[in-house]
Amino acid sequence: MAALEHDRDALMTEYRHLVADEQIAFVTFHQSFSYEEFVGGLRPVTEGGDAGDEKAGAGGPSGFRLRPQPGVFKRISEKARLDSGNTPTIRLDRSKAVYKIALGRRRTEEDQIREGLDKSLIHIGWGGDIDWSAERFDDFEEIRKEWKAKKDPDAGGKDPNIEITYAFRSGLQVGDYVVISDGRDSFRALGQVTGEYEFDAGATFHPHRRRVQWIWRDDSGTDRASFYAKNFRRQSAYRLDPDLIDWDALETTVIGLDAGRPVAGARPHVLIIDEINRANISKVFGELITLLEVDKRLGCQNEIKVRLPYSGASFGVPSNLHIIGTMNTADRSIALLDTALRRRFTFRELMPDISVLRNTMATRALNAENLDGINLCKLLSTINERIEYLFDREHQIGHAYFTECGSRADVDDVMRHKIIPLLTEYFYEDWSKVAAVLGDGGGTANTNFLEAKRLSPPAGLADDELGGEKLRWSVKAKFNFAEFEA
């Protein structure tokens, strides 16, 4: 990593790789940034959904409902907490759907249930003796039309032969999870779907089948409430409500892993907050400000979890999540950092650095001390010395303004369109101080960047009546870099 410090291209390549791998997240604070965007809030989603979903509508017109959505901080915290690094740890994929499947009635159809568990398959009897393998049956309407044409002309969309068939054949995707119910309050297996829909014409029961790989099985059954707060419906196949699934509890049950804490080999994750001082810090972080402290992180001595107000989920900050906040020293007047937040961060000052300018330009085969005859190092250091003398050290010009310069014209452009306008803001249009910083304080001929013209007083007035000599300042058409020659 030390070698990357002097090779920006390699550094940016590594940064983009880590962003793509979701080990790094980036966010910019602003005055309107809120807790709901940072941690989590409610977002409107359309009501209804696919047939066979726990939240599928009852056939009326679709509306919307408010659903908890995680913010950037919650998302990367969960990524860090669940990261297994190079440790061969089995984790459930929380982006997948979970379906409840009933293989048969408890006690009275145990042979059917056991056959599915022993032979790694799931099966249903709804859908009759129709082979639903054709590609057109990916569509719910095609299933409905086929059933009405061949079996029941009066069937509606809520007919279980239509709804359950669609959920099992089309809604359930390869890679999704299935829990095998054992009544309404327990389940006895969890598996992952590995095969597409199959029709077994020779089956003595339930000809509609799919292959699965069992991850966990307990024939005596386990309490459903341990991971899902709602009773299982009698429906043979439907998708569970993702908002009600407690993935940590499910992993603890089926894998035996304490999913609440990062594993020992978890990789570090980083959240970068640009302009951290521009938002209302207390409002954005809310109750989570306590969790930032090192000893309050998950797995640490004084671990603390809070219950999030919108989702109701228990939440803690993992120890492998690092938070970096950036701000310009010149922006301190915009908003002072909350004292409570300041205690939870260490501060590292990054002042203008001539060596960085020199090294960065060297990687492009350019000489910062002789760029088309201009000594950029001398230019930057001289301007900053004068700014510190006339204003303060926090308003110095950063070296990044010049790192992309490749010619005298580029330097001219930076001075004309970036540095000089910035100085006029610093000194509130007091051009005499701007001129002093640029070495043009005398306002005479042979100036560097600015020129001044004496204004004649109106008739009947003398200079001393208006506070002395008046000058009209203007930016020169052609700059003179003689003071900063290489």
Coordinates of C-alpha atoms in Angstrom, one line a residue:
M1 CA 0.0 0.0 0.0
A2 CA 2.9 2.3 0.6
A3 CA 3.9 2.1 -3.0
L4 CA 0.4 3.2 -4.0
E5 CA 0.9 6.5 -2.2
H6 CA 3.1 7.7 -5.1
D7 CA 1.2 6.2 -7.9
R8 CA -2.2 7.8 -8.3
D9 CA -3.3 5.6 -11.2
A10 CA -2.6 2.4 -9.2
L11 CA -4.2 4.0 -6.1
M12 CA -7.4 4.9 -8.0
T13 CA -7.5 1.5 -9.6
E14 CA -7.4 -0.1 -6.1
Y15 CA -10.0 2.4 -4.9
R16 CA -12.5 1.6 -7.7
H17 CA -11.9 -2.1 -7.1
L18 CA -12.8 -1.7 -3.4
V19 CA -15.9 0.4 -4.3
A20 CA -17.1 -2.2 -6.7
D21 CA -16.6 -4.9 -4.0
E22 CA -18.6 -2.6 -1.7
Q23 CA -15.8 -2.3 0.8
I24 CA -15.8 1.4 0.4
A25 CA -18.9 3.7 0.3
F26 CA -18.9 7.4 -0.4
V27 CA -21.4 10.1 0.5
T28 CA -21.4 13.9 0.5
F29 CA -23.2 15.7 3.3
H30 CA -25.2 18.9 2.6
Q31 CA -27.6 21.1 4.4
S32 CA -30.6 19.0 3.5
F33 CA -29.1 15.6 4.3
S34 CA -31.2 13.7 6.8
Y35 CA -31.2 10.7 9.1
E36 CA -33.5 8.9 6.7
E37 CA -31.0 9.1 3.9
F38 CA -28.0 8.2 6.2
V39 CA -29.4 5.5 8.5
G40 CA -32.8 4.5 7.1
G41 CA -36.3 5.7 6.6
L42 CA -39.6 4.9 5.0
R43 CA -40.0 4.9 1.2
P44 CA -43.3 4.4 -0.7
V45 CA -43.5 1.1 -2.7
T46 CA -46.4 -0.1 -4.8
E47 CA -48.9 -2.4 -3.1
G48 CA -49.9 -5.8 -4.5
G49 CA -46.8 -7.6 -5.8
D50 CA -46.7 -10.9 -7.6
A51 CA -49.2 -13.6 -6.9
G52 CA -47.9 -15.9 -4.2
D53 CA -46.2 -13.1 -2.2
E54 CA -47.1 -12.6 1.4
K55 CA -48.1 -9.1 0.5
A56 CA -50.0 -9.8 -2.7
G57 CA -53.1 -7.8 -3.0
A58 CA -56.6 -9.1 -2.8
G59 CA -57.4 -8.3 -6.4
G60 CA -58.4 -4.7 -5.9
P61 CA -56.6 -1.7 -7.4
S62 CA -53.0 -1.3 -6.6
G63 CA -51.9 1.4 -4.2
F64 CA -48.7 1.9 -2.2
R65 CA -47.4 1.5 1.3
L66 CA -44.4 2.8 3.2
R67 CA -41.5 0.3 3.5
P68 CA -38.3 0.7 5.5
Q69 CA -35.3 1.4 3.3
P70 CA -31.7 1.4 4.7
G71 CA -29.5 4.4 4.2
V72 CA -25.8 4.4 3.2
F73 CA -24.5 4.0 6.7
K74 CA -26.8 1.1 7.5
R75 CA -25.9 -0.7 4.2
I76 CA -22.2 -0.5 4.6
S77 CA -22.5 -1.4 8.3
E78 CA -24.3 -4.6 7.4
K79 CA -21.8 -5.3 4.7
A80 CA -19.0 -5.0 7.2
R81 CA -20.7 -7.1 9.8
L82 CA -21.5 -9.9 7.4
D83 CA -18.2 -10.0 5.7
S84 CA -16.4 -13.3 6.0
G85 CA -13.1 -12.2 4.4
N86 CA -10.9 -15.1 3.5
T87 CA -12.5 -17.3 6.2
P88 CA -14.5 -20.2 4.7
T89 CA -17.7 -19.1 6.4
I90 CA -21.1 -20.1 5.1
R91 CA -23.5 -17.2 4.9
L92 CA -27.0 -16.9 3.6
D93 CA -27.5 -14.5 0.7
R94 CA -29.9 -11.9 2.2
S95 CA -30.8 -10.5 -1.2
K96 CA -32.6 -13.7 -2.1
A97 CA -36.3 -14.4 -1.6
V98 CA -37.5 -16.9 1.0
Y99 CA -40.6 -19.1 0.2
K100 CA -42.6 -21.2 2.6
I101 CA -43.3 -24.6 1.2
A102 CA -45.6 -27.2 2.6
L103 CA -44.7 -30.7 1.4
G104 CA -47.8 -32.3 3.0
R105 CA -49.9 -32.3 6.2
R106 CA -48.1 -32.9 9.4
R107 CA -48.5 -36.5 10.8
T108 CA -51.0 -37.6 8.1
E109 CA -48.7 -37.2 5.1
E110 CA -45.3 -37.7 6.7
D111 CA -44.2 -40.1 3.9
Q112 CA -44.6 -37.3 1.3
I113 CA -42.7 -34.9 3.5
R114 CA -39.9 -37.3 4.2
E115 CA -39.5 -38.2 0.5
G116 CA -38.9 -34.6 -0.4
L117 CA -36.4 -34.2 2.5
D118 CA -34.6 -37.4 1.7
K119 CA -34.5 -36.9 -2.1
S120 CA -33.7 -33.1 -2.1
L121 CA -36.8 -31.9 -3.8
I122 CA -39.9 -29.9 -3.2
H123 CA -43.3 -30.8 -4.6
I124 CA -46.9 -29.5 -4.7
G125 CA -50.2 -31.1 -5.8
W126 CA -52.0 -27.8 -6.8
G127 CA -52.1 -27.3 -10.6
G128 CA -53.6 -30.6 -11.5
D129 CA -52.1 -32.9 -14.1
I130 CA -51.1 -30.1 -16.4
D131 CA -47.4 -29.9 -17.4
W132 CA -46.4 -26.2 -16.8
S133 CA -42.9 -26.5 -18.2
A134 CA -43.6 -24.4 -21.3
E135 CA -41.8 -21.0 -21.3
R136 CA -45.1 -19.2 -21.8
F137 CA -46.1 -20.2 -18.3
D138 CA -43.6 -17.7 -16.9
D139 CA -46.5 -15.3 -17.1
F140 CA -49.3 -15.4 -14.5
E141 CA -51.9 -14.7 -17.1
E142 CA -50.9 -17.6 -19.2
I143 CA -51.3 -20.0 -16.3
R144 CA -54.7 -18.5 -15.5
K145 CA -55.9 -18.9 -19.1
E146 CA -54.6 -22.5 -19.3
W147 CA -56.4 -23.5 -16.1
K148 CA -59.6 -21.8 -17.1
A149 CA -59.5 -23.5 -20.6
K150 CA -58.7 -27.0 -19.4
K151 CA -60.0 -27.2 -15.9
D152 CA -62.3 -24.5 -14.5
P153 CA -63.8 -21.8 -16.8
D154 CA -65.1 -19.9 -13.7
A155 CA -61.7 -19.8 -11.8
G156 CA -60.5 -16.4 -10.6
G157 CA -57.0 -15.2 -10.1
K158 CA -57.1 -16.2 -6.5
D159 CA -57.8 -19.8 -7.2
P160 CA -55.0 -21.8 -5.4
N161 CA -54.5 -23.9 -8.5
I162 CA -53.4 -20.7 -10.3
E163 CA -51.8 -18.7 -7.6
I164 CA -49.8 -21.4 -5.9
T165 CA -48.8 -22.9 -9.3
Y166 CA -47.4 -19.5 -10.3
A167 CA -45.6 -19.0 -7.0
F168 CA -44.0 -22.5 -7.2
R169 CA -43.3 -22.6 -11.0
S170 CA -42.5 -19.0 -11.8
G171 CA -42.2 -16.8 -8.7
L172 CA -39.6 -19.1 -7.1
Q173 CA -36.2 -18.7 -8.7
V174 CA -33.1 -20.8 -8.8
G175 CA -31.0 -19.5 -5.8
D176 CA -34.0 -18.6 -3.7
Y177 CA -34.5 -20.2 -0.3
V178 CA -37.3 -22.4 0.9
V179 CA -38.4 -23.2 4.4
I180 CA -40.4 -26.4 4.9
S181 CA -43.2 -25.7 7.2
D182 CA -44.2 -28.0 10.0
G183 CA -47.6 -26.6 10.8
R184 CA -48.1 -22.9 11.3
D185 CA -45.6 -22.3 14.1
S186 CA -42.6 -24.4 13.2
F187 CA -40.3 -25.4 10.3
R188 CA -38.1 -28.4 9.8
A189 CA -35.8 -27.6 6.9
L190 CA -34.2 -24.8 4.9
G191 CA -32.8 -25.3 1.4
Q192 CA -31.8 -23.4 -1.7
V193 CA -33.4 -24.0 -5.0
T194 CA -31.1 -25.6 -7.5
G195 CA -33.4 -26.7 -10.4
E196 CA -36.1 -25.3 -12.6
Y197 CA -39.7 -26.6 -12.5
E198 CA -40.2 -30.2 -13.5
F199 CA -43.4 -32.2 -14.3
D200 CA -43.2 -35.8 -13.2
A201 CA -46.1 -37.6 -15.0
G202 CA -45.3 -40.9 -13.2
A203 CA -45.4 -39.5 -9.7
T204 CA -47.9 -41.1 -7.3
F205 CA -48.5 -37.7 -5.7
H206 CA -47.6 -34.1 -6.3
P207 CA -46.3 -34.1 -9.9
H208 CA -45.0 -30.6 -9.8
R209 CA -41.4 -30.6 -8.5
R210 CA -38.1 -28.8 -8.1
R211 CA -34.7 -29.7 -7.0
V212 CA -33.2 -28.1 -3.8
Q213 CA -30.0 -28.4 -1.8
W214 CA -30.8 -28.7 1.9
I215 CA -28.7 -26.4 4.1
W216 CA -30.3 -27.4 7.4
R217 CA -32.8 -30.1 8.5
D218 CA -34.4 -31.0 11.9
D219 CA -37.2 -33.5 11.6
S220 CA -38.4 -32.5 15.1
G221 CA -39.0 -29.0 13.9
T222 CA -37.9 -25.6 15.2
D223 CA -40.0 -22.6 16.3
R224 CA -41.0 -20.4 13.4
A225 CA -41.1 -17.3 15.6
S226 CA -37.3 -17.4 16.0
F227 CA -36.9 -15.9 12.6
Y228 CA -40.3 -14.9 11.3
A229 CA -42.9 -12.9 13.4
K230 CA -46.0 -13.9 11.4
N231 CA -47.8 -17.3 11.5
F232 CA -47.3 -19.4 8.4
R233 CA -50.4 -19.4 6.1
R234 CA -52.0 -22.6 5.0
Q235 CA -51.1 -21.9 1.4
S236 CA -48.7 -24.5 0.1
A237 CA -46.3 -22.1 -1.6
Y238 CA -45.8 -18.4 -1.1
R239 CA -43.1 -15.8 -0.6
L240 CA -42.5 -14.7 2.9
D241 CA -42.5 -10.9 3.7
P242 CA -38.9 -9.8 3.5
D243 CA -39.5 -7.1 6.1
L244 CA -40.4 -9.7 8.7
I245 CA -37.4 -12.1 8.2
D246 CA -34.8 -12.0 10.9
W247 CA -31.8 -13.1 8.9
D248 CA -29.4 -13.1 11.9
A249 CA -31.8 -15.5 13.9
L250 CA -32.2 -17.7 10.8
E251 CA -28.5 -18.0 10.3
T252 CA -28.0 -18.7 14.0
T253 CA -30.6 -21.6 13.7
V254 CA -29.5 -23.2 10.4
I255 CA -25.8 -22.5 10.4
G256 CA -25.0 -22.2 14.1
L257 CA -23.2 -18.9 13.5
D258 CA -23.4 -15.8 15.6
A259 CA -24.3 -13.5 12.8
G260 CA -24.6 -10.5 15.1
R261 CA -20.8 -10.0 15.1
P262 CA -18.2 -9.9 12.4
V263 CA -16.0 -13.0 12.1
A264 CA -12.4 -12.8 13.1
G265 CA -11.2 -12.6 9.4
A266 CA -13.7 -9.9 8.3
R267 CA -12.1 -7.4 6.0
P268 CA -12.1 -3.7 6.9
H269 CA -14.8 -1.5 5.3
V270 CA -14.7 2.3 4.9
L271 CA -17.4 5.0 4.8
I272 CA -16.1 8.3 3.4
I273 CA -18.1 11.3 4.3
D274 CA -17.2 14.3 2.2
E275 CA -18.0 17.8 3.6
I276 CA -18.9 16.3 7.0
N277 CA -19.4 19.7 8.6
R278 CA -22.1 20.8 6.1
A279 CA -24.9 18.8 7.5
N280 CA -26.7 18.9 10.9
I281 CA -24.6 16.3 12.5
S282 CA -26.9 15.6 15.5
K283 CA -29.9 15.2 13.2
V284 CA -28.1 13.0 10.7
F285 CA -26.5 10.5 13.1
G286 CA -29.3 10.6 15.7
E287 CA -29.0 7.9 18.4
L288 CA -26.2 6.2 16.5
I289 CA -23.6 8.8 17.6
T290 CA -23.0 6.7 20.7
L291 CA -22.3 3.6 18.7
L292 CA -19.3 5.2 16.9
E293 CA -17.1 4.9 20.0
V294 CA -14.6 2.1 19.7
D295 CA -15.6 0.2 22.9
K296 CA -19.3 0.4 21.9
R297 CA -18.8 -1.5 18.6
L298 CA -20.1 -5.0 18.1
G299 CA -18.0 -7.6 19.8
C300 CA -16.2 -5.0 22.0
Q301 CA -16.1 -4.7 25.7
N302 CA -19.1 -2.3 26.1
E303 CA -21.1 -3.4 23.0
I304 CA -24.3 -1.5 22.5
K305 CA -27.2 -2.1 20.1
V306 CA -30.1 0.2 19.5
R307 CA -33.5 -0.4 17.9
L308 CA -34.0 1.6 14.7
P309 CA -37.1 3.8 14.8
Y310 CA -38.4 3.0 11.3
S311 CA -37.6 -0.7 10.7
G312 CA -37.7 -1.7 14.4
A313 CA -34.5 -3.8 13.7
S314 CA -31.7 -4.2 16.3
F315 CA -28.6 -2.4 15.0
G316 CA -25.0 -2.1 16.1
V317 CA -21.8 -0.8 14.4
P318 CA -19.2 -3.4 13.6
S319 CA -15.6 -3.0 14.7
N320 CA -14.3 -3.4 11.1
L321 CA -16.1 -0.3 9.8
H322 CA -14.0 2.8 9.6
I323 CA -15.5 6.3 9.0
I324 CA -13.5 9.0 7.4
G325 CA -14.9 12.5 7.3
T326 CA -13.4 15.3 5.2
M327 CA -13.8 19.1 5.3
N328 CA -11.9 22.1 4.1
T329 CA -10.3 24.1 6.9
A330 CA -11.6 27.3 5.2
D331 CA -15.2 26.1 5.7
R332 CA -15.1 26.0 9.5
S333 CA -17.3 29.1 9.7
I334 CA -20.1 27.2 7.9
A335 CA -21.0 24.9 10.8
L336 CA -19.0 23.9 13.9
L337 CA -18.7 20.2 14.4
D338 CA -20.9 18.8 17.1
T339 CA -18.7 18.4 20.2
A340 CA -20.0 14.9 20.8
L341 CA -19.0 13.9 17.3
R342 CA -15.6 15.6 17.7
R343 CA -14.8 13.4 20.7
R344 CA -15.4 10.3 18.6
F345 CA -13.0 11.2 15.8
T346 CA -9.3 11.9 15.6
F347 CA -8.3 14.8 13.5
R348 CA -5.5 14.9 10.9
E349 CA -4.6 18.2 9.3
L350 CA -3.6 18.0 5.6
M351 CA -2.1 21.4 4.7
P352 CA -0.7 22.3 1.2
D353 CA 2.3 20.1 0.6
I354 CA 4.9 21.2 -2.0
S355 CA 6.4 17.6 -2.0
V356 CA 3.0 16.2 -3.1
L357 CA 2.9 18.7 -6.0
R358 CA 6.4 17.8 -6.9
N359 CA 5.9 14.0 -6.8
T360 CA 2.5 14.1 -8.5
M361 CA 3.8 16.0 -11.5
A362 CA 6.9 13.8 -11.6
T363 CA 4.7 10.8 -12.3
R364 CA 3.6 12.6 -15.5
A365 CA 7.3 13.3 -16.4
L366 CA 6.8 17.0 -15.5
N367 CA 9.0 19.2 -13.3
A368 CA 7.0 21.3 -10.8
E369 CA 10.0 23.6 -10.4
N370 CA 10.3 24.3 -14.1
L371 CA 7.0 24.0 -16.0
D372 CA 7.5 26.0 -19.2
G373 CA 9.8 28.3 -17.2
I374 CA 7.4 28.6 -14.1
N375 CA 8.5 27.4 -10.7
L376 CA 5.1 26.1 -9.4
C377 CA 6.5 25.3 -6.0
K378 CA 7.7 28.8 -5.5
L379 CA 4.4 30.2 -6.8
L380 CA 2.3 28.1 -4.4
S381 CA 4.5 28.7 -1.3
T382 CA 4.8 32.4 -1.9
I383 CA 1.0 32.9 -2.3
N384 CA 0.3 30.9 0.8
E385 CA 2.9 32.8 2.9
R386 CA 1.2 36.0 2.0
I387 CA -2.3 34.6 2.6
E388 CA -1.2 33.4 6.1
Y389 CA 0.2 36.9 6.8
L390 CA -2.8 38.8 5.6
F391 CA -5.6 36.4 6.6
D392 CA -4.9 33.1 8.4
R393 CA -3.2 29.7 7.8
E394 CA -6.6 27.9 7.2
H395 CA -7.3 29.7 4.0
Q396 CA -4.1 28.7 2.1
I397 CA -4.3 27.5 -1.4
G398 CA -4.2 23.7 -1.8
H399 CA -1.6 22.1 -4.0
A400 CA -4.3 20.2 -5.9
Y401 CA -5.1 23.3 -7.9
F402 CA -1.8 22.9 -9.8
T403 CA -1.3 19.1 -9.9
E404 CA -3.1 18.8 -13.3
C405 CA -1.2 21.6 -15.0
G406 CA 0.8 20.5 -17.9
S407 CA 1.8 23.8 -19.6
R408 CA 2.2 27.5 -19.0
A409 CA -1.3 28.0 -20.4
D410 CA -2.7 25.6 -17.8
V411 CA -1.1 27.6 -15.0
D412 CA -2.5 30.8 -16.5
D413 CA -6.0 29.3 -16.6
V414 CA -5.8 28.2 -13.0
M415 CA -4.7 31.6 -11.8
R416 CA -7.2 33.5 -13.9
H417 CA -10.3 31.3 -13.3
K418 CA -9.7 29.7 -9.9
I419 CA -7.1 31.4 -7.7
I420 CA -7.8 35.0 -8.3
P421 CA -11.7 34.6 -7.9
L422 CA -11.1 32.6 -4.7
L423 CA -8.8 35.4 -3.3
T424 CA -11.5 38.0 -4.0
E425 CA -13.9 36.0 -1.9
Y426 CA -11.4 35.5 0.9
F427 CA -10.8 39.3 1.1
Y428 CA -14.4 40.4 0.4
E429 CA -13.5 42.2 -2.8
D430 CA -10.7 44.1 -1.2
W431 CA -8.5 44.2 -4.2
S432 CA -5.6 45.8 -2.5
K433 CA -5.2 42.7 -0.4
V434 CA -5.6 40.4 -3.4
A435 CA -2.9 42.4 -5.1
A436 CA -0.7 42.1 -2.1
V437 CA -1.0 38.3 -2.2
L438 CA -0.2 38.2 -5.9
G439 CA 2.8 40.6 -5.5
D440 CA 1.0 43.5 -7.2
G441 CA 0.5 45.6 -4.1
G442 CA 2.2 48.7 -5.6
G443 CA -0.3 48.7 -8.6
T444 CA 2.5 50.0 -10.8
A445 CA 3.7 48.9 -14.2
N446 CA 5.3 45.4 -14.6
T447 CA 2.8 43.8 -12.2
N448 CA 2.3 40.1 -12.2
F449 CA -1.4 39.5 -12.5
L450 CA -3.4 42.6 -11.7
E451 CA -3.2 46.2 -13.0
A452 CA -4.5 49.3 -11.4
K453 CA -5.7 52.6 -12.9
R454 CA -6.0 55.7 -10.8
L455 CA -9.6 57.1 -10.9
S456 CA -10.0 60.9 -11.1
P457 CA -12.3 62.4 -8.6
P458 CA -15.5 64.1 -9.9
A459 CA -15.3 67.8 -10.5
G460 CA -15.4 69.7 -7.3
L461 CA -14.0 66.9 -5.1
A462 CA -10.5 66.2 -3.9
D463 CA -8.9 62.8 -3.3
D464 CA -8.7 63.4 0.4
E465 CA -12.4 64.1 0.7
L466 CA -13.2 60.5 -0.3
G467 CA -10.6 58.8 1.8
G468 CA -7.6 59.0 -0.5
E469 CA -6.6 57.7 -3.9
K470 CA -9.1 55.5 -5.7
L471 CA -8.0 52.7 -8.0
R472 CA -9.7 50.6 -10.6
W473 CA -8.3 47.0 -10.4
S474 CA -8.5 44.6 -13.3
V475 CA -7.0 41.2 -14.2
K476 CA -4.3 41.5 -16.8
A477 CA -4.8 40.0 -20.3
K478 CA -1.4 38.5 -20.1
F479 CA 0.2 37.4 -16.9
N480 CA 3.8 38.0 -15.9
F481 CA 5.4 35.1 -14.1
A482 CA 8.8 36.9 -13.7
E483 CA 8.7 36.7 -9.9
F484 CA 8.3 32.9 -10.2
E485 CA 10.7 32.1 -13.0
A486 CA 12.4 28.7 -12.8

